[in-house]
Tab-separated table of C-alpha atoms in Angstrom:
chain	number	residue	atom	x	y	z
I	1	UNK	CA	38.290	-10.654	4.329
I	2	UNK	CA	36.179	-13.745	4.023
I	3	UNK	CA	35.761	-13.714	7.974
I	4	UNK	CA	34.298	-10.144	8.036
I	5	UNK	CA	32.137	-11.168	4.684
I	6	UNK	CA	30.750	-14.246	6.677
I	7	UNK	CA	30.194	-11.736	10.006
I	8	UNK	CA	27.878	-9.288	7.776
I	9	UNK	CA	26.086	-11.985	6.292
I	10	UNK	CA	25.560	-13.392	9.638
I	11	UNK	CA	24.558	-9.832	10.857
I	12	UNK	CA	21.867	-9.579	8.330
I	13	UNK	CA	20.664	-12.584	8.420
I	14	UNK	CA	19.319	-12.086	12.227
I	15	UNK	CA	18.667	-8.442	11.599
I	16	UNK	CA	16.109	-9.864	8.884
I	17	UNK	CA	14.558	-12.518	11.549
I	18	UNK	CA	14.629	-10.125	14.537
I	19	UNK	CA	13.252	-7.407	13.001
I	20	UNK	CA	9.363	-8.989	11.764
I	21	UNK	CA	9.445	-10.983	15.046
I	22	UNK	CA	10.096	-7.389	16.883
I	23	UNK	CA	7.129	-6.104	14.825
I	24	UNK	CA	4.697	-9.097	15.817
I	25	UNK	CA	5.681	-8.836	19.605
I	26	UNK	CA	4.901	-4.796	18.932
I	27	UNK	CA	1.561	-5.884	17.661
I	28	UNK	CA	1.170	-8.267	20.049
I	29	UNK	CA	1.524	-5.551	22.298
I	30	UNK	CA	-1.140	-3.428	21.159
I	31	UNK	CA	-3.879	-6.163	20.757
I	32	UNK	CA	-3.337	-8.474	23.668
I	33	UNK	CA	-2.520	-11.121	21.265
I	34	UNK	CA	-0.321	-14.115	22.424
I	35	UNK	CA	2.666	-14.823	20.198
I	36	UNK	CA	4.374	-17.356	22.498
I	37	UNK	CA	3.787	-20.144	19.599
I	38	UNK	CA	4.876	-17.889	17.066
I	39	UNK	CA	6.505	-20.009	14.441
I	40	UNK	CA	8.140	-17.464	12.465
I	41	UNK	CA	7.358	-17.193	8.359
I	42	UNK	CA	8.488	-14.085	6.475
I	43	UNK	CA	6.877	-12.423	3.412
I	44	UNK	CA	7.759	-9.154	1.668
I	45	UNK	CA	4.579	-7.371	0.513
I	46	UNK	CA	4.664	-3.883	-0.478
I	47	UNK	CA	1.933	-1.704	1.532
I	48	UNK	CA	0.422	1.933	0.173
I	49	UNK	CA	-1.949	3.618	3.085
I	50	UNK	CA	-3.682	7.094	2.366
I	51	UNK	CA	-5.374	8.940	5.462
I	52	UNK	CA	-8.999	10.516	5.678
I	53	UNK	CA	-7.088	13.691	4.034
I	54	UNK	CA	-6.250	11.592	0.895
I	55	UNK	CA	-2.650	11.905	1.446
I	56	UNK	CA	0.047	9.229	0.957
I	57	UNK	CA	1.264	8.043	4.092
I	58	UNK	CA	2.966	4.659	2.360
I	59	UNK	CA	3.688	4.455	-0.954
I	60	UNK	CA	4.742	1.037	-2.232
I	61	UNK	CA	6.782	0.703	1.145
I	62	UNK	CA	8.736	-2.935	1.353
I	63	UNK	CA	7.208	-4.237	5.020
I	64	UNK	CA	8.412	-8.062	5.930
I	65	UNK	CA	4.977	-9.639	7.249
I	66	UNK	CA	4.643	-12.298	9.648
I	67	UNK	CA	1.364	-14.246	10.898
I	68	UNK	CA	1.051	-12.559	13.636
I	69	UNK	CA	-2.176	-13.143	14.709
I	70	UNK	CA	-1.222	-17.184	14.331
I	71	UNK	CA	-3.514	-18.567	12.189
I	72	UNK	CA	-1.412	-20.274	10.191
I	73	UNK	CA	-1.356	-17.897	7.093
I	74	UNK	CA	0.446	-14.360	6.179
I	75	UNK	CA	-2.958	-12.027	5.589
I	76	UNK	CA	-3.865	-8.518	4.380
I	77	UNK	CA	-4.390	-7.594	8.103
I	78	UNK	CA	-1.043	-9.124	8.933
I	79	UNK	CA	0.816	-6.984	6.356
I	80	UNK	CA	-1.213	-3.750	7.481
I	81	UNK	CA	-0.311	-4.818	11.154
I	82	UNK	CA	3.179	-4.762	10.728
I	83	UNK	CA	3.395	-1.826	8.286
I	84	UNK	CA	2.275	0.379	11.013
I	85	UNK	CA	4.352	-1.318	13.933
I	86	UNK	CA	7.143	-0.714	11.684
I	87	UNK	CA	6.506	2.920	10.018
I	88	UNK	CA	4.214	4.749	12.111
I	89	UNK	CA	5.152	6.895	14.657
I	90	UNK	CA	2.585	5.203	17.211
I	91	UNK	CA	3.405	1.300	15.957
I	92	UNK	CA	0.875	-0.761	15.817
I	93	UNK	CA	-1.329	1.293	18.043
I	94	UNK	CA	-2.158	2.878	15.001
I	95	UNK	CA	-3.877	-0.407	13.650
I	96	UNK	CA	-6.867	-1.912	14.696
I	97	UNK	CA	-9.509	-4.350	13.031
I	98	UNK	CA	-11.894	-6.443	15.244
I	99	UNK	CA	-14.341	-9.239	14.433
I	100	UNK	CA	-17.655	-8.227	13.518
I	101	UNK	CA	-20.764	-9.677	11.876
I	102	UNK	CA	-19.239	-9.061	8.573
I	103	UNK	CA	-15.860	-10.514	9.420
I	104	UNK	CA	-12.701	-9.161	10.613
I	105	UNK	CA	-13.134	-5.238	10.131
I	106	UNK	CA	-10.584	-1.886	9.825
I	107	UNK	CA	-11.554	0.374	13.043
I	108	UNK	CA	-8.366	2.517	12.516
I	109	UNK	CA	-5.991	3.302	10.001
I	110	UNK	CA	-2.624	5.064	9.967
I	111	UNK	CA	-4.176	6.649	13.528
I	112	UNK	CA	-7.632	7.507	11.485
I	113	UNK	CA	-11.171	6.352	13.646
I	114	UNK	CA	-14.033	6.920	11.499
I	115	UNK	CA	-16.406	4.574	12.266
I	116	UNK	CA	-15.125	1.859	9.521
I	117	UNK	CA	-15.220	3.581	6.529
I	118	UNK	CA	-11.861	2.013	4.906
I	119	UNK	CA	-11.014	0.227	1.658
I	120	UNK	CA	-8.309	-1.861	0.929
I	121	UNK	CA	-7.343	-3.998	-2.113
I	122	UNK	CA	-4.617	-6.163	-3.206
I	123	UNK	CA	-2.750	-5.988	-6.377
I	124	UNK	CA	-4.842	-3.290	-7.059
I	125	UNK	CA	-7.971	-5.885	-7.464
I	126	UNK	CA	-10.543	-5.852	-4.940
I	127	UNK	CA	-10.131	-8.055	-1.748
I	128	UNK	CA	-12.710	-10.609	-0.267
I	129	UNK	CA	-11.489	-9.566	3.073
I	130	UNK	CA	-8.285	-8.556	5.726
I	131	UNK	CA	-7.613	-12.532	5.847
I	132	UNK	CA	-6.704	-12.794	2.540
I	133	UNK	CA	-3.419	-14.441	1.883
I	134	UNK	CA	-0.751	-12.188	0.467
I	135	UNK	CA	2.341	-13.859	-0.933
I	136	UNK	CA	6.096	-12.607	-1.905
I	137	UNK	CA	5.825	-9.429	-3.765
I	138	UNK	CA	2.265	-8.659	-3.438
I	139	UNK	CA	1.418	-5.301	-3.011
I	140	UNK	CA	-1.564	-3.668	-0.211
I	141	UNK	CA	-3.363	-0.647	-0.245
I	142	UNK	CA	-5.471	0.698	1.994
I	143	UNK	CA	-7.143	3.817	2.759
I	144	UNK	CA	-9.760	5.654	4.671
I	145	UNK	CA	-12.421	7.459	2.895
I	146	UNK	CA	-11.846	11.643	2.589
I	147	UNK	CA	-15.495	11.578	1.544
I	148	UNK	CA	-18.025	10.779	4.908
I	149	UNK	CA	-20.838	12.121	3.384
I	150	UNK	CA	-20.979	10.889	-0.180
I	151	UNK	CA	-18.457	8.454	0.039
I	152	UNK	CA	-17.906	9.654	-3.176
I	153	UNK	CA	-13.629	8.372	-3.339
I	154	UNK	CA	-13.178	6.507	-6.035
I	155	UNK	CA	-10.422	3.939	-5.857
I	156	UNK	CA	-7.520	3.962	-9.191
I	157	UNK	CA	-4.446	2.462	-10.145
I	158	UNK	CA	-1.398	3.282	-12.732
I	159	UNK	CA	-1.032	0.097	-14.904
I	160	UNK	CA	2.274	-0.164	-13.056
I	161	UNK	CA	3.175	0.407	-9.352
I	162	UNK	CA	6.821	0.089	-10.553
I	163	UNK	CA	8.329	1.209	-13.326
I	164	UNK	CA	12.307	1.335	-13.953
I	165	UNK	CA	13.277	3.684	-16.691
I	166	UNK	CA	16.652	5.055	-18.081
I	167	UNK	CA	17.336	8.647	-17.786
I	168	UNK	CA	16.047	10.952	-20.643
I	169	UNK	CA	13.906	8.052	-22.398
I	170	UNK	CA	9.940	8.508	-21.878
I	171	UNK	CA	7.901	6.149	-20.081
I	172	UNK	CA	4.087	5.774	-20.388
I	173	UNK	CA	1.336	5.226	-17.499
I	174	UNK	CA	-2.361	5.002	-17.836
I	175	UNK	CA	-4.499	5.623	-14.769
I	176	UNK	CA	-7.930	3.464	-14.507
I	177	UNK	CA	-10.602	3.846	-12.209
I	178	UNK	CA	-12.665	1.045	-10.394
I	179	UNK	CA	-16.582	1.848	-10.835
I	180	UNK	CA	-19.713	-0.204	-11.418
I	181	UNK	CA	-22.104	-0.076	-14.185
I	182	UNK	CA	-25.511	-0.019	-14.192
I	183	UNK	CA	-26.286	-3.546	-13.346
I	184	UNK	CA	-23.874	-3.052	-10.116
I	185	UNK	CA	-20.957	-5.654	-12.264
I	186	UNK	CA	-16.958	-4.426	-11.822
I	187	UNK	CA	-16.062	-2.506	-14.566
I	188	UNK	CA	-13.030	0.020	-15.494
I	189	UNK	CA	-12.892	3.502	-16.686
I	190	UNK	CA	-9.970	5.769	-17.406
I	191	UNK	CA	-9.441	8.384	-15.324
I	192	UNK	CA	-8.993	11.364	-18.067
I	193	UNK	CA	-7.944	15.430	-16.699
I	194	UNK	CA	-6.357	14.097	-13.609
I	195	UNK	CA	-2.737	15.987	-12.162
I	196	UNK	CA	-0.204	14.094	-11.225
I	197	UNK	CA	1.915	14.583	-8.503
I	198	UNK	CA	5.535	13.730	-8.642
I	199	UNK	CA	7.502	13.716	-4.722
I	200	UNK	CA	4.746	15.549	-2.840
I	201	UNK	CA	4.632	17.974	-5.665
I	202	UNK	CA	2.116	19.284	-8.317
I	203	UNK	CA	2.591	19.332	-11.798
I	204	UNK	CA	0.861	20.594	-14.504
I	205	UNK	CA	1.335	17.142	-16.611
I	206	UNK	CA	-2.850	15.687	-17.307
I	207	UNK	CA	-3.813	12.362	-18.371
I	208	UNK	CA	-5.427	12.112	-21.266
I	209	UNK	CA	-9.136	10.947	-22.050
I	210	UNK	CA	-7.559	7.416	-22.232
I	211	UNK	CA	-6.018	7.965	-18.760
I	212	UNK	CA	-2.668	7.951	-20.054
I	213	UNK	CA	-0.235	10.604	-19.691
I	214	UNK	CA	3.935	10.464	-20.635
I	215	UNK	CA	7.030	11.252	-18.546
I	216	UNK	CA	11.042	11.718	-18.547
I	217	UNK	CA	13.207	12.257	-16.251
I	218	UNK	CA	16.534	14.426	-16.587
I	219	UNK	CA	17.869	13.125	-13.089
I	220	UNK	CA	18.554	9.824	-11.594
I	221	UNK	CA	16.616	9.107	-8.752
I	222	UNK	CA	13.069	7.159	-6.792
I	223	UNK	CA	10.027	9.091	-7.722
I	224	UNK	CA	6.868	8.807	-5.962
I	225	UNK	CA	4.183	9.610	-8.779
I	226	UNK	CA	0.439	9.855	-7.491
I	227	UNK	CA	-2.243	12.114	-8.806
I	228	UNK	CA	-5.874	14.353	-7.965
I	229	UNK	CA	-8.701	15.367	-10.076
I	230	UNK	CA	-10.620	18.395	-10.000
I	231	UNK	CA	-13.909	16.014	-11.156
I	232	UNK	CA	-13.226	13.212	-8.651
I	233	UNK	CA	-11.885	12.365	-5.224
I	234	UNK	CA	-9.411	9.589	-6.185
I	235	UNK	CA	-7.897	7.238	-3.936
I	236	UNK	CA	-4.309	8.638	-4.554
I	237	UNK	CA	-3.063	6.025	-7.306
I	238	UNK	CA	0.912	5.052	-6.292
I	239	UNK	CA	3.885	4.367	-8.646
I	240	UNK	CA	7.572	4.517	-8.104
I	241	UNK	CA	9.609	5.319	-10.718
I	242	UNK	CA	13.385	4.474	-10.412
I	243	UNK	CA	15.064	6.739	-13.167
I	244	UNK	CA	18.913	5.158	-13.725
């Protein structure tokens, strides 16, 4: 018993170091990078991408990131790299950001070319750029815009991305909404009358005018929530509820 124990832990142990160094030699693949003097470092980050149709494509997906691009640190555009080698049905193909004047910049997304219209944050603040550092746990979200002629999307968050709840009790979320005020400073705004969307599906469940809304569940399960307003074309917001 304590032999086949030792085998599996073995087992995952080069399953977990094959599998990001697969991903980077994927990448690699795509971008004519040289990984030859890969030296191997590992971090989980959780990755959300929506497409130019402002559907989920990646909610809060666990992706093991690795430097691929070897310089030295794990970055935004390392985590996006190997969240498509690993999830989309093209790889890393899928993926591409090139230096430009204004630093290293998104030309495709989850397969989408539209001329560099993307966003991206991290931990649901905004990023100074793709070479960000991204540590255990963090989680990425990108997107490309639905809106090319207004570029009117508006990017939100639930106060949570994860919530773990017990079945039958009732759990709270409150959707916020990045904007600028007059003076062009950050600000927040709840995001009041929006429908959520619970597993692909719609509800008729609105936030208030604080942005908060409540919810039970009556089964054990993972729940993707995300939600869509009538009065603004939101960056679909991501939160996984684990009911137990």
């Amino acid at each position: 018993m304590k032999k086949t124990l030792s085998l599996l832990l073995i087992l995952m142990l080069v399953c977990i170091l094959w599998l990001p160094a697969a991903l980077c030699e994927a990448v690699a693949d795509a971008t004519g990078s040289d990984t030859s003097a890969l030296t191997l470092s590992v971090t989980q980050v959780y990755v959300s991408i929506s497409d130019d149709t402002a559907a989920l494509r990646l909610a809060m997906e666990p992706v093991y990131a690795t430097d691929c691009d070897m310089d030295g640190v794990v970055t935004i555009h390392d985590a996006l790299a190997c969240a498509h080698a690993a999830a989309h049905p093209e790889g890393a193909a899928a993926y591409s950001a090139v230096p430009t004047e204004w630093g290293l910049s998104l030309m495709k997304l989850w397969g989408v070319e539209n001329g560099g219209s993307y966003g991206y944050y991290l931990n649901d603040a905004s990023a100074w750029s793709l070479m960000d550092p991204v540590k255990e746990g963090d989680h990425v979200k990108a997107y490309a815009f639905s809106d090319l002629t207004a570029f009117s999307d508006t990017y939100c968050y639930f106060d949570a991305p994860q919530v773990e709840t017990t079945v039958g009790d009732t759990i709270s979320l409150t959707l916020t909404a990045a904007a600028f005020d007059e003076n062009f400073a950050p600000v927040t705004l709840p995001v009041a009358g929006a429908k959520l969307i619970i597993d692909g599906e719609a509800t008729d469940i609105l936030t208030d005018e604080a942005g908060s809304v409540k919810l039970t569940f009556v089964e054990a399960g993972s729940y993707i929530v995300t939600a869509q307003s009538d009065d603004m074309t939101l960056v679909p917001p991501v939160c996984i509820i684990k009911a137990w």
